[in-house]
Short mmCIF file of C-alpha atoms in Angstrom, two decimals:
data_model
loop_
_atom_site.label_atom_id
_atom_site.label_comp_id
_atom_site.label_asym_id
_atom_site.label_seq_id
_atom_site.Cartn_x
_atom_site.Cartn_y
_atom_site.Cartn_z
CA MET Y 1125 -4.57 -4.85 26.75
CA THR Y 1126 -8.09 -6.20 27.08
CA ALA Y 1127 -9.23 -9.73 26.45
CA THR Y 1128 -10.68 -10.06 29.93
CA ALA Y 1129 -14.32 -9.75 28.81
CA THR Y 1130 -16.96 -12.27 29.80
CA THR Y 1131 -17.06 -15.69 28.17
CA ALA Y 1132 -20.15 -14.64 26.25
CA ALA Y 1133 -18.25 -11.83 24.47
CA PRO Y 1134 -14.76 -12.79 23.20
CA ALA Y 1135 -12.97 -9.47 23.05
CA VAL Y 1136 -12.19 -7.89 19.70
CA PRO Y 1137 -9.64 -5.46 20.95
CA GLU Y 1138 -9.16 -2.19 19.06
CA ALA Y 1139 -5.70 -1.94 17.62
CA THR Y 1140 -5.44 1.79 18.12
CA SER Y 1141 -6.78 2.58 21.57
CA ALA Y 1142 -8.07 -0.38 23.52
CA HIS Y 1143 -7.97 1.57 26.73
CA ARG Y 1144 -10.43 4.05 25.39
CA ARG Y 1145 -13.18 1.46 24.69
CA PRO Y 1146 -16.03 2.06 27.08
CA TRP Y 1147 -16.95 -0.97 29.16
CA GLY Y 1148 -20.55 -0.04 28.46
CA ARG Y 1149 -20.12 -1.45 24.96
CA TYR Y 1150 -18.92 -4.79 26.26
CA ALA Y 1151 -21.92 -4.88 28.57
CA LEU Y 1152 -24.27 -4.09 25.73
CA ARG Y 1153 -22.74 -6.85 23.58
CA ALA Y 1154 -23.09 -9.38 26.36
CA ALA Y 1155 -26.65 -8.27 27.06
CA SER Y 1156 -27.50 -8.68 23.40
CA LEU Y 1157 -26.32 -12.32 23.44
CA LEU Y 1158 -28.06 -13.01 26.77
CA ALA Y 1159 -31.30 -11.55 25.46
CA ALA Y 1160 -31.20 -13.80 22.44
CA LEU Y 1161 -30.64 -16.84 24.66
CA GLY Y 1162 -33.46 -15.63 26.98
CA LEU Y 1163 -35.89 -15.35 24.09
CA TRP Y 1164 -34.99 -18.85 22.95
CA GLN Y 1165 -35.50 -20.19 26.50
CA VAL Y 1166 -38.90 -18.51 26.77
CA LEU Y 1167 -40.13 -19.68 23.35
CA THR Y 1168 -38.99 -23.26 23.83
CA GLY Y 1169 -39.78 -23.50 27.59
CA LEU Y 1170 -43.39 -22.34 27.04
CA ASP Y 1171 -43.74 -24.66 23.97
CA VAL Y 1172 -44.90 -21.77 21.83
CA ARG Y 1173 -46.63 -22.76 18.60
CA LEU Y 1174 -47.04 -19.67 16.42
CA TRP Y 1175 -47.00 -21.26 12.90
CA VAL Y 1176 -43.36 -22.17 13.69
CA HIS Y 1177 -43.19 -25.00 16.32
CA PHE Y 1178 -40.84 -24.07 19.21
CA ASP Y 1179 -42.16 -27.05 21.21
CA GLN Y 1180 -39.94 -29.44 19.17
CA LEU Y 1181 -36.76 -27.48 19.88
CA PRO Y 1182 -34.67 -28.24 22.92
CA THR Y 1183 -34.53 -25.44 25.57
CA VAL Y 1184 -31.39 -23.47 26.42
CA ALA Y 1185 -31.26 -25.36 29.71
CA GLU Y 1186 -31.34 -28.75 27.95
CA VAL Y 1187 -28.66 -27.69 25.50
CA GLY Y 1188 -26.60 -26.27 28.37
CA ARG Y 1189 -26.85 -29.55 30.26
CA GLU Y 1190 -25.76 -31.47 27.18
CA PHE Y 1191 -22.91 -29.07 26.64
CA GLY Y 1192 -21.78 -29.56 30.22
CA GLN Y 1193 -21.67 -33.33 29.68
CA ARG Y 1194 -19.73 -33.06 26.40
CA ILE Y 1195 -16.97 -30.77 27.50
CA GLY Y 1196 -16.02 -33.46 30.03
CA ASP Y 1197 -15.72 -35.94 27.12
CA GLY Y 1198 -12.49 -36.19 25.06
CA LEU Y 1199 -14.52 -36.77 21.91
CA TYR Y 1200 -15.87 -33.19 21.91
CA TRP Y 1201 -12.39 -31.78 22.01
CA GLN Y 1202 -11.10 -34.15 19.40
CA ASP Y 1203 -13.92 -33.09 17.02
CA LEU Y 1204 -13.12 -29.49 17.75
CA ALA Y 1205 -9.39 -29.98 17.16
CA ASP Y 1206 -10.06 -31.82 13.88
CA SER Y 1207 -12.31 -29.12 12.50
CA LEU Y 1208 -9.88 -26.36 13.48
CA ARG Y 1209 -6.94 -28.17 11.94
CA ARG Y 1210 -8.83 -28.63 8.70
CA ILE Y 1211 -9.98 -25.07 8.41
CA LEU Y 1212 -6.67 -23.55 9.42
CA THR Y 1213 -4.76 -25.73 6.89
CA GLY Y 1214 -7.24 -25.00 4.08
CA PHE Y 1215 -7.47 -21.31 4.90
CA ALA Y 1216 -3.72 -20.84 5.17
CA LEU Y 1217 -3.22 -22.55 1.75
CA ALA Y 1218 -5.97 -20.35 0.26
CA ALA Y 1219 -4.46 -17.19 1.74
CA VAL Y 1220 -0.98 -17.85 0.38
CA LEU Y 1221 -2.01 -19.20 -3.05
CA GLY Y 1222 -4.87 -16.75 -3.40
CA VAL Y 1223 -2.61 -13.68 -2.77
CA ALA Y 1224 0.18 -15.10 -4.97
CA THR Y 1225 -2.22 -15.91 -7.86
CA GLY Y 1226 -4.07 -12.62 -7.46
CA ILE Y 1227 -0.85 -10.59 -7.70
CA GLY Y 1228 0.32 -12.69 -10.65
CA ILE Y 1229 -2.93 -12.14 -12.54
CA ALA Y 1230 -3.04 -8.43 -11.74
CA ARG Y 1231 0.64 -7.78 -12.65
CA SER Y 1232 1.24 -10.11 -15.65
CA THR Y 1233 -0.84 -10.26 -18.76
CA VAL Y 1234 0.66 -13.69 -19.54
CA ALA Y 1235 -0.42 -15.03 -16.12
CA ALA Y 1236 -3.84 -13.44 -16.61
CA ASP Y 1237 -4.22 -15.10 -20.01
CA ILE Y 1238 -3.04 -18.53 -18.83
CA LEU Y 1239 -4.81 -18.69 -15.50
CA GLY Y 1240 -7.71 -16.31 -15.94
CA PRO Y 1241 -10.07 -18.44 -18.10
CA VAL Y 1242 -9.56 -21.62 -16.05
CA LEU Y 1243 -10.18 -19.80 -12.74
CA GLU Y 1244 -13.18 -17.94 -14.10
CA VAL Y 1245 -14.82 -21.26 -15.12
CA LEU Y 1246 -14.03 -22.80 -11.73
CA ARG Y 1247 -15.08 -19.78 -9.68
CA PRO Y 1248 -18.91 -20.10 -9.98
CA ILE Y 1249 -18.84 -23.74 -8.79
CA PRO Y 1250 -19.77 -23.86 -5.12
CA ALA Y 1251 -16.92 -25.41 -3.16
CA ILE Y 1252 -19.25 -27.90 -1.58
CA ALA Y 1253 -20.20 -29.18 -5.08
CA LEU Y 1254 -16.57 -30.28 -5.33
CA VAL Y 1255 -17.17 -33.12 -2.83
CA PRO Y 1256 -17.48 -35.84 -5.54
CA VAL Y 1257 -14.28 -34.51 -7.21
CA ALA Y 1258 -12.49 -34.39 -3.83
CA ILE Y 1259 -13.50 -38.03 -3.08
CA LEU Y 1260 -12.17 -39.17 -6.46
CA LEU Y 1261 -9.03 -37.08 -6.39
CA PHE Y 1262 -7.66 -37.54 -2.88
CA PRO Y 1263 -6.57 -40.74 -1.19
CA SER Y 1264 -8.24 -39.81 2.07
CA ASN Y 1265 -11.36 -37.91 3.23
CA GLU Y 1266 -9.12 -35.74 5.34
CA GLN Y 1267 -7.34 -34.26 2.36
CA GLY Y 1268 -10.59 -33.89 0.48
CA ILE Y 1269 -12.09 -31.81 3.31
CA VAL Y 1270 -9.02 -29.55 3.42
CA PHE Y 1271 -9.21 -29.17 -0.34
CA ILE Y 1272 -12.84 -28.09 -0.22
CA THR Y 1273 -12.08 -25.61 2.62
CA PHE Y 1274 -9.23 -24.29 0.53
CA ALA Y 1275 -11.35 -23.95 -2.59
CA ALA Y 1276 -14.01 -22.02 -0.61
CA ALA Y 1277 -11.57 -19.35 0.66
CA PHE Y 1278 -9.35 -19.25 -2.40
CA PHE Y 1279 -11.64 -17.26 -4.68
CA PRO Y 1280 -12.59 -14.41 -2.33
CA VAL Y 1281 -8.87 -13.96 -1.55
CA LEU Y 1282 -7.91 -14.12 -5.20
CA VAL Y 1283 -10.52 -11.61 -6.39
CA SER Y 1284 -9.88 -9.12 -3.58
CA THR Y 1285 -6.14 -9.31 -4.18
CA ARG Y 1286 -6.52 -8.78 -7.90
CA HIS Y 1287 -8.62 -5.70 -7.36
CA ALA Y 1288 -6.47 -4.31 -4.62
CA VAL Y 1289 -3.32 -4.66 -6.72
CA GLY Y 1290 -5.01 -3.14 -9.71
CA ALA Y 1291 -6.02 -0.13 -7.60
CA LEU Y 1292 -2.55 0.70 -6.40
CA THR Y 1293 -1.24 4.23 -6.89
CA PRO Y 1294 1.36 4.01 -9.69
CA VAL Y 1295 3.45 6.72 -8.06
CA TRP Y 1296 4.61 4.32 -5.23
CA GLU Y 1297 5.93 1.86 -7.71
CA GLU Y 1298 7.61 4.56 -9.79
CA ALA Y 1299 9.24 5.97 -6.69
CA VAL Y 1300 10.81 2.59 -5.87
CA LEU Y 1301 11.83 2.02 -9.53
CA THR Y 1302 13.61 5.41 -9.66
CA MET Y 1303 15.49 4.44 -6.47
CA GLY Y 1304 16.88 1.54 -8.45
CA GLY Y 1305 14.51 -1.08 -7.07
CA GLY Y 1306 13.80 -4.14 -9.19
CA ARG Y 1307 10.71 -6.33 -9.68
CA TRP Y 1308 11.01 -8.20 -6.35
CA ARG Y 1309 11.66 -5.01 -4.42
CA VAL Y 1310 8.48 -3.52 -5.95
CA LEU Y 1311 6.49 -6.67 -5.09
CA ALA Y 1312 7.67 -6.91 -1.54
CA GLN Y 1313 7.78 -3.27 -0.64
CA VAL Y 1314 4.97 -1.71 -2.71
CA VAL Y 1315 2.52 -4.28 -4.08
CA LEU Y 1316 2.10 -6.44 -1.03
CA PRO Y 1317 1.89 -3.80 1.68
CA GLY Y 1318 -0.16 -1.49 -0.55
CA ALA Y 1319 -2.70 -4.14 -1.45
CA LEU Y 1320 -2.94 -5.50 2.07
CA PRO Y 1321 -5.97 -3.48 3.19
CA GLY Y 1322 -7.94 -4.83 0.19
CA ILE Y 1323 -6.56 -8.39 0.62
CA LEU Y 1324 -7.81 -8.39 4.21
CA GLY Y 1325 -11.37 -7.96 2.96
CA GLY Y 1326 -10.94 -11.14 0.97
CA LEU Y 1327 -9.40 -12.99 3.93
CA SER Y 1328 -12.29 -11.94 6.17
CA VAL Y 1329 -14.86 -13.22 3.64
CA GLY Y 1330 -12.74 -16.28 3.03
CA ILE Y 1331 -12.60 -17.46 6.60
CA GLY Y 1332 -16.37 -17.27 6.83
CA VAL Y 1333 -16.93 -19.24 3.67
CA SER Y 1334 -14.34 -21.74 4.86
CA TRP Y 1335 -16.39 -22.51 7.93
CA ILE Y 1336 -19.51 -23.11 5.89
CA CYS Y 1337 -17.64 -25.52 3.64
CA VAL Y 1338 -15.61 -27.39 6.27
CA ILE Y 1339 -18.79 -28.14 8.26
CA SER Y 1340 -20.76 -29.15 5.12
CA ALA Y 1341 -17.90 -31.34 3.94
CA GLU Y 1342 -17.67 -33.02 7.34
CA MET Y 1343 -21.34 -33.67 7.31
CA ILE Y 1344 -21.02 -35.40 3.92
CA SER Y 1345 -17.76 -37.33 4.16
CA GLY Y 1346 -16.09 -36.68 7.50
CA GLU Y 1347 -14.78 -38.90 10.22
CA TYR Y 1348 -14.76 -36.82 13.38
CA GLY Y 1349 -15.16 -33.09 13.29
CA VAL Y 1350 -17.83 -30.74 14.57
CA GLY Y 1351 -19.85 -31.03 11.35
CA TYR Y 1352 -19.69 -34.81 11.38
CA ARG Y 1353 -20.73 -34.99 15.04
CA THR Y 1354 -23.67 -32.55 14.51
CA TRP Y 1355 -24.98 -34.68 11.61
CA GLN Y 1356 -24.50 -37.88 13.63
CA ASP Y 1357 -26.49 -36.43 16.49
CA TYR Y 1358 -29.25 -35.54 14.06
CA THR Y 1359 -29.45 -39.06 12.63
CA ILE Y 1360 -29.74 -40.50 16.19
CA VAL Y 1361 -32.37 -37.85 17.08
CA ASP Y 1362 -30.18 -36.19 19.77
CA TYR Y 1363 -31.48 -32.65 19.26
CA PRO Y 1364 -29.67 -31.01 22.20
CA GLY Y 1365 -26.49 -32.52 20.75
CA VAL Y 1366 -27.26 -30.95 17.35
CA LEU Y 1367 -27.63 -27.59 18.96
CA VAL Y 1368 -24.45 -27.94 20.98
CA GLY Y 1369 -22.71 -28.59 17.62
CA MET Y 1370 -24.29 -25.54 16.08
CA ALA Y 1371 -23.35 -23.30 18.97
CA THR Y 1372 -19.81 -24.68 18.82
CA ILE Y 1373 -19.55 -23.80 15.10
CA GLY Y 1374 -20.95 -20.34 15.79
CA VAL Y 1375 -18.44 -19.59 18.54
CA LEU Y 1376 -15.44 -21.01 16.65
CA GLY Y 1377 -16.45 -19.03 13.57
CA TRP Y 1378 -16.70 -15.88 15.52
CA ILE Y 1379 -13.31 -16.42 17.21
CA THR Y 1380 -11.53 -17.13 13.90
CA SER Y 1381 -13.07 -14.19 12.12
CA ALA Y 1382 -12.23 -11.91 15.04
CA ALA Y 1383 -8.63 -13.18 14.89
CA VAL Y 1384 -8.42 -12.38 11.17
CA GLU Y 1385 -9.86 -8.88 11.78
CA PHE Y 1386 -7.56 -8.25 14.71
CA ALA Y 1387 -4.47 -9.38 12.81
CA GLY Y 1388 -5.64 -7.28 9.86
CA ARG Y 1389 -5.95 -4.14 11.95
CA ARG Y 1390 -2.49 -4.79 13.44
CA VAL Y 1391 -0.86 -4.90 10.02
CA THR Y 1392 -2.69 -1.92 8.59
CA ARG Y 1393 -2.09 0.50 11.45
CA TRP Y 1394 -0.61 2.88 8.97
CA LEU Y 1395 -3.98 3.56 7.39
CA PRO Y 1396 -5.30 7.02 8.24
CA ARG Y 1397 -8.21 6.36 10.58
CA THR Y 1398 -10.62 9.13 11.30
CA ASP Y 1399 -14.02 7.78 12.20
CA ARG Y 1400 -13.36 4.05 11.90
CA ARG Y 1401 -13.18 3.71 15.64
CA ALA Y 1402 -16.74 4.97 15.91
CA SER Y 1403 -18.00 2.54 13.33
CA ARG Y 1404 -16.64 -0.61 14.98
CA MET R 333 21.02 26.10 -28.77
CA SER R 334 22.71 28.44 -26.30
CA SER R 335 25.74 27.20 -24.48
CA PRO R 336 25.41 25.91 -20.89
CA ALA R 337 26.17 28.37 -18.10
CA VAL R 338 27.65 26.42 -15.27
CA GLU R 339 29.82 29.02 -13.56
CA GLY R 340 27.30 29.50 -10.81
CA THR R 341 27.32 25.91 -9.60
CA THR R 342 31.09 25.37 -9.67
CA VAL R 343 31.65 28.53 -7.65
CA THR R 344 29.21 27.62 -4.86
CA ALA R 345 30.36 23.98 -4.50
CA PRO R 346 32.17 23.62 -1.13
CA GLU R 347 34.93 21.16 -0.20
CA ARG R 348 32.40 18.51 0.95
CA ALA R 349 31.21 18.16 -2.62
CA VAL R 350 34.48 16.56 -3.58
CA GLU R 351 33.37 13.28 -2.09
CA ALA R 352 29.95 13.56 -3.65
CA PRO R 353 29.51 11.69 -6.97
CA PRO R 354 29.84 13.93 -10.03
CA GLY R 355 26.67 15.12 -11.72
CA LEU R 356 25.36 13.38 -14.82
CA GLY R 357 25.36 14.97 -18.21
CA LEU R 358 21.87 14.52 -19.72
CA ARG R 359 21.24 14.94 -23.39
CA LEU R 360 18.34 14.70 -25.83
CA ASP R 361 18.93 14.66 -29.60
CA GLY R 362 15.99 14.93 -31.93
CA ALA R 363 13.95 13.18 -29.33
CA GLU R 364 10.25 12.35 -29.68
CA LEU R 365 8.63 11.87 -26.29
CA GLY R 366 5.29 10.71 -25.07
CA ARG R 367 3.20 7.57 -24.97
CA PRO R 368 3.17 5.34 -28.08
CA GLY R 369 0.78 6.81 -30.60
CA ALA R 370 0.50 10.09 -28.68
CA PRO R 371 3.76 12.01 -28.89
CA VAL R 372 3.84 15.21 -26.78
CA LEU R 373 7.25 16.57 -27.67
CA GLU R 374 8.96 16.20 -31.03
CA ALA R 375 12.39 17.12 -32.46
CA LEU R 376 13.66 18.00 -28.97
CA ASP R 377 17.30 18.88 -28.53
CA LEU R 378 18.48 19.61 -24.98
CA ASP R 379 21.82 19.39 -23.27
CA VAL R 380 21.96 19.52 -19.45
CA ALA R 381 25.54 19.98 -18.26
CA PRO R 382 26.82 17.98 -15.29
CA GLY R 383 26.09 19.75 -12.04
CA GLU R 384 23.87 22.45 -13.46
CA LEU R 385 20.35 23.28 -12.25
CA LEU R 386 18.04 23.59 -15.21
CA THR R 387 14.50 24.78 -14.56
CA VAL R 388 11.81 23.92 -17.09
CA VAL R 389 8.74 26.07 -17.56
CA GLY R 390 5.94 25.86 -20.08
CA PRO R 391 2.17 25.94 -20.42
CA SER R 392 0.31 22.97 -18.94
CA GLY R 393 0.18 19.96 -21.16
CA CYS R 394 3.39 20.98 -23.00
CA GLY R 395 5.20 17.87 -21.90
CA LYS R 396 7.22 18.99 -18.88
CA SER R 397 6.37 15.89 -16.90
CA THR R 398 6.85 13.71 -20.00
CA LEU R 399 10.38 15.07 -20.31
CA LEU R 400 11.17 14.26 -16.68
CA ARG R 401 9.65 10.76 -16.84
CA THR R 402 11.76 10.08 -19.96
CA LEU R 403 14.91 11.31 -18.27
CA ALA R 404 14.00 9.13 -15.24
CA GLY R 405 13.75 6.13 -17.56
CA LEU R 406 10.09 5.45 -16.77
CA LEU R 407 8.97 6.31 -20.34
CA PRO R 408 11.14 5.17 -23.25
CA PRO R 409 11.61 7.77 -25.99
CA LEU R 410 9.54 7.20 -29.17
CA GLY R 411 12.41 8.43 -31.35
CA GLY R 412 15.80 10.21 -31.32
CA SER R 413 18.24 9.63 -28.49
CA VAL R 414 18.16 10.28 -24.75
CA THR R 415 21.52 9.75 -22.98
CA GLU R 416 23.25 10.08 -19.64
CA ASP R 417 27.01 10.72 -19.98
CA GLY R 418 26.67 9.46 -23.58
CA ARG R 419 24.95 6.14 -22.67
CA PRO R 420 21.33 5.70 -23.72
CA ILE R 421 18.74 5.84 -20.87
CA THR R 422 16.74 2.66 -21.06
CA ARG R 423 15.35 2.10 -17.58
CA PRO R 424 15.10 3.80 -14.17
CA ASP R 425 18.20 3.88 -12.10
CA ALA R 426 19.23 4.96 -8.61
CA ASP R 427 21.54 7.53 -10.21
CA ARG R 428 18.52 9.44 -11.44
CA ALA R 429 16.21 10.22 -8.51
CA LEU R 430 12.71 11.49 -9.17
CA VAL R 431 10.82 13.81 -6.80
CA PHE R 432 7.10 13.77 -7.35
CA GLN R 433 4.59 16.57 -6.91
CA GLU R 434 2.91 14.86 -3.92
CA ASP R 435 2.17 11.69 -1.98
CA ALA R 436 4.97 9.55 -3.31
CA LEU R 437 6.08 8.47 0.15
CA LEU R 438 5.06 4.93 1.05
CA PRO R 439 2.30 5.53 3.58
CA TRP R 440 2.99 2.35 5.60
CA ARG R 441 6.63 3.30 6.30
CA SER R 442 7.71 5.83 8.89
CA LEU R 443 9.52 8.97 7.70
CA ARG R 444 12.84 7.37 8.61
CA SER R 445 12.08 4.12 6.89
CA ASN R 446 11.01 6.05 3.75
CA VAL R 447 14.35 7.87 3.66
CA GLU R 448 16.21 4.61 4.32
CA LEU R 449 14.61 2.85 1.35
CA PRO R 450 17.00 4.10 -1.47
CA LEU R 451 19.92 3.21 0.88
CA ALA R 452 18.53 -0.26 1.48
CA ILE R 453 18.17 -0.74 -2.26
CA ARG R 454 21.79 0.33 -2.67
CA GLY R 455 22.76 -2.30 -0.13
CA THR R 456 23.93 0.04 2.64
CA GLU R 457 24.16 -1.82 5.94
CA ARG R 458 21.42 -1.23 8.51
CA ALA R 459 23.15 0.89 11.08
CA ARG R 460 24.70 3.20 8.51
CA ARG R 461 21.47 3.72 6.55
CA ARG R 462 19.65 4.49 9.73
CA ARG R 463 22.25 7.12 10.67
CA THR R 464 22.22 8.64 7.15
CA ALA R 465 18.40 8.78 7.13
CA GLU R 466 18.36 10.50 10.50
CA GLU R 467 20.93 12.99 9.38
CA TRP R 468 18.94 13.83 6.29
CA LEU R 469 15.69 14.22 8.22
CA ALA R 470 17.48 16.54 10.68
CA ARG R 471 18.82 18.54 7.72
CA VAL R 472 15.34 19.08 6.28
CA GLY R 473 14.11 20.11 9.75
CA LEU R 474 12.30 16.95 10.71
CA GLY R 475 14.65 15.70 13.44
CA GLY R 476 12.61 14.05 16.24
CA ARG R 477 9.79 13.08 13.87
CA GLU R 478 11.52 10.00 12.38
CA ASN R 479 8.91 7.57 13.60
CA ARG R 480 5.86 9.47 12.33
CA LEU R 481 3.84 8.07 9.50
CA PRO R 482 3.56 10.27 6.38
CA HIS R 483 -0.13 11.06 6.94
CA ARG R 484 0.66 12.40 10.44
CA VAL R 485 2.75 15.28 9.08
CA SER R 486 1.86 18.24 6.86
CA GLY R 487 2.08 18.33 3.05
CA GLY R 488 5.13 20.62 3.24
CA GLN R 489 6.82 18.26 5.62
CA ARG R 490 6.10 15.28 3.39
CA GLN R 491 7.78 17.12 0.50
CA ARG R 492 10.78 17.73 2.69
CA VAL R 493 10.95 13.98 3.43
CA GLN R 494 10.71 13.32 -0.33
CA LEU R 495 13.65 15.66 -0.89
CA ALA R 496 15.60 13.88 1.88
CA ARG R 497 14.72 10.48 0.36
CA ALA R 498 15.81 11.56 -3.11
CA LEU R 499 19.15 12.96 -1.88
CA ALA R 500 19.97 10.26 0.69
CA GLY R 501 20.76 7.79 -2.04
CA SER R 502 23.43 10.27 -3.42
CA PRO R 503 22.01 10.28 -6.94
CA ARG R 504 24.02 11.89 -9.78
CA ALA R 505 20.88 13.63 -11.10
CA VAL R 506 17.71 14.77 -9.37
CA LEU R 507 14.61 15.20 -11.46
CA MET R 508 11.94 17.27 -9.74
CA ASP R 509 8.39 17.41 -11.03
CA GLU R 510 6.70 20.53 -9.56
CA PRO R 511 7.74 19.37 -6.08
CA PHE R 512 6.44 22.53 -4.41
CA GLY R 513 3.39 22.98 -6.64
CA ALA R 514 0.85 21.99 -4.02
CA LEU R 515 2.31 24.14 -1.25
CA ASP R 516 1.24 27.64 -0.11
CA ALA R 517 3.45 30.54 -1.09
CA GLN R 518 5.22 30.89 2.25
CA THR R 519 6.03 27.20 2.65
CA ARG R 520 7.17 27.16 -0.95
CA ALA R 521 9.69 29.98 -0.40
CA GLY R 522 11.05 28.07 2.58
CA MET R 523 11.32 24.88 0.53
CA GLN R 524 13.16 26.72 -2.25
CA GLN R 525 15.68 27.98 0.25
CA LEU R 526 16.05 24.49 1.75
CA LEU R 527 16.63 23.03 -1.70
CA VAL R 528 19.32 25.61 -2.43
CA ASP R 529 20.98 24.81 0.91
CA VAL R 530 20.99 21.02 0.48
CA LEU R 531 22.07 21.17 -3.12
CA ARG R 532 25.10 23.19 -2.24
CA ASP R 533 26.70 19.98 -0.85
CA THR R 534 26.05 17.81 -3.87
CA ARG R 535 27.35 17.87 -7.40
CA ALA R 536 24.15 16.38 -8.76
CA THR R 537 22.58 17.68 -11.99
CA VAL R 538 19.08 18.93 -11.32
CA VAL R 539 16.17 19.29 -13.70
CA PHE R 540 13.38 21.18 -11.97
CA VAL R 541 9.99 21.41 -13.59
CA THR R 542 7.70 24.19 -12.39
CA HIS R 543 4.83 26.31 -13.59
CA ASP R 544 5.92 29.17 -11.38
CA VAL R 545 8.10 31.63 -13.34
CA ASP R 546 9.48 33.31 -10.20
CA GLU R 547 10.56 29.89 -8.86
CA ALA R 548 12.18 29.00 -12.17
CA VAL R 549 14.11 32.30 -12.32
CA PHE R 550 15.24 32.07 -8.73
CA LEU R 551 16.43 28.46 -8.80
CA GLY R 552 17.85 27.84 -12.26
CA ASP R 553 21.33 28.31 -13.65
CA ARG R 554 19.52 28.12 -16.97
CA LEU R 555 15.89 28.05 -17.83
CA ALA R 556 14.23 25.98 -20.57
CA LEU R 557 11.00 27.23 -22.05
CA LEU R 558 9.01 24.29 -23.40
CA GLY R 559 6.21 24.31 -25.95
CA THR R 560 6.10 28.06 -26.70
CA SER R 561 5.92 29.80 -30.11
CA ARG R 562 9.74 30.05 -29.95
CA GLY R 563 10.20 26.35 -30.78
CA PRO R 564 10.15 23.02 -29.01
CA VAL R 565 12.66 24.31 -26.43
CA CYS R 566 14.17 27.73 -25.81
CA LEU R 567 17.11 28.09 -23.38
CA LEU R 568 17.66 31.24 -21.38
CA ASP R 569 20.52 32.11 -19.08
CA VAL R 570 19.63 33.30 -15.58
CA PRO R 571 21.75 36.32 -14.58
CA ARG R 572 22.23 35.64 -10.86
CA PRO R 573 21.02 32.16 -9.92
CA ARG R 574 19.72 31.51 -6.36
CA ASP R 575 20.17 35.09 -5.22
CA ARG R 576 17.06 36.53 -3.60
CA ALA R 577 18.49 40.04 -3.88
CA ALA R 578 18.53 39.68 -7.65
CA HIS R 579 14.77 39.53 -7.74
CA ASN R 580 14.35 43.27 -8.45
CA GLU R 581 17.41 43.72 -10.64
CA PRO R 582 16.54 45.08 -14.11
CA GLU R 583 18.04 42.07 -15.95
CA THR R 584 16.06 39.62 -13.78
CA ALA R 585 12.87 41.59 -14.40
CA ALA R 586 13.64 41.64 -18.14
CA LEU R 587 14.11 37.86 -18.11
CA ARG R 588 10.83 37.39 -16.28
CA ARG R 589 9.06 39.60 -18.81
CA GLU R 590 10.57 37.71 -21.69
CA ILE R 591 9.39 34.41 -20.25
CA LEU R 592 5.88 35.64 -19.54
CA GLU R 593 5.62 37.03 -23.10
CA SER R 594 6.78 33.79 -24.54
CA LEU R 595 4.22 31.83 -22.50
CA GLY R 596 1.53 33.72 -24.43
CA PRO R 597 -1.58 35.71 -23.73
CA LEU R 598 -2.29 33.96 -20.43
CA GLY R 599 1.11 34.94 -19.02
CA SER R 600 1.26 38.57 -20.19
#
């Protein structure tokens, strides 16, 4: 398999035919990132003031130097581990409960009537607005942050699952029923695998929203964590530190989304793919 | 109603069929079928003898599929009684397999794994269901393609897998809803022959819905005309079931003419 690309471009290997991916595309992706960094360096290095003020912003070199110092420090890795632990816990809870609730609502009118109204009222509330509630509800900040991360990913997963289950071809279920399969057989062997392609869309959106919320929650109420550190650096006017934090969030977000996409393509290999390869 | 003609099936049944489960007797008495508030068939009396192959023809929208779905237990009757061996049919059961017109295979399962499914539901242990599934796939001419996904094979091959899947669970009745309707004429003739061959080893009762009069006359022991001017259902005996040579016989031609006339101006 692949995964030997440069550090600038974490590989997103194609499930179907990794060996066929032209290396030119990796080169182009790396070049795109490098060009963005180069532009940043030029604008900040030359102290460009074109209505927006690039002279205030640290240069790539300064940020790089700061980053070099931090990766030698245990604190950086602890922050990183804390943030990852929070997001993975919250996201995993959201994935399991979101899929279960989505299937329940789509398949049972009783569940839809009981849970539907409550969830529809909660859904428009931005997860980050739940910070006061989380502080009141949970004994520690840690659990509050996980709760907010969970709440952020839960609704995209729930909604996508509900729609995916609703759009299932009835003939699959009828086939399993006429083989003598019962309710659980239908759920495990028709509903879940059949809805998976749609659920993955929700998971993909969910992991992105989770990052936004875990970082925001850490900024407001965290102890340790990439979001907390970034805000700390801002309050002590350590701008290169702030940008190291932002870059860290960006790269971690990219890696986790890529992992969700990769896992998604692995479990939906059965989907007929014609031109998907070209579009990725 | 005319009496069931089952001589044909009992004569062709070979020794192997002794171990096969006996066919189900299916019966409708004054049945009203359809969705609640929208009955499609009313006052329907029909008796399908154990082991016989009954073909059902009728104009589109006459309720052929509704009849099958009711017999499968997917659609409860709105009135009257629908029974299997005298017991009311209330829900789907592995004894009554349903073969759909198209795309009823689970697309995420390989051909083998699709055929294994009814066996898994019956609780057959893994090694045995794998062997049975492979035997059935070989019988329908798909040996060596067990690991393919359904969308990697042709429509005709998918229907063969559906047939294998339906029969692998040794059902006592097989309900077929225009299973060859989407296939071209040549593939369809091959599938009909395949069906005749595989059914020879079972004692299952078969109800076969089709809109193709030739197909109905070739396959059926008896033929049920549904939704014509001759009443809710009209049963006709087929002179020489499953005999290609009988196609041009005068009595077969007469039967075909009778059916086409009953189907109305579009058929004649």
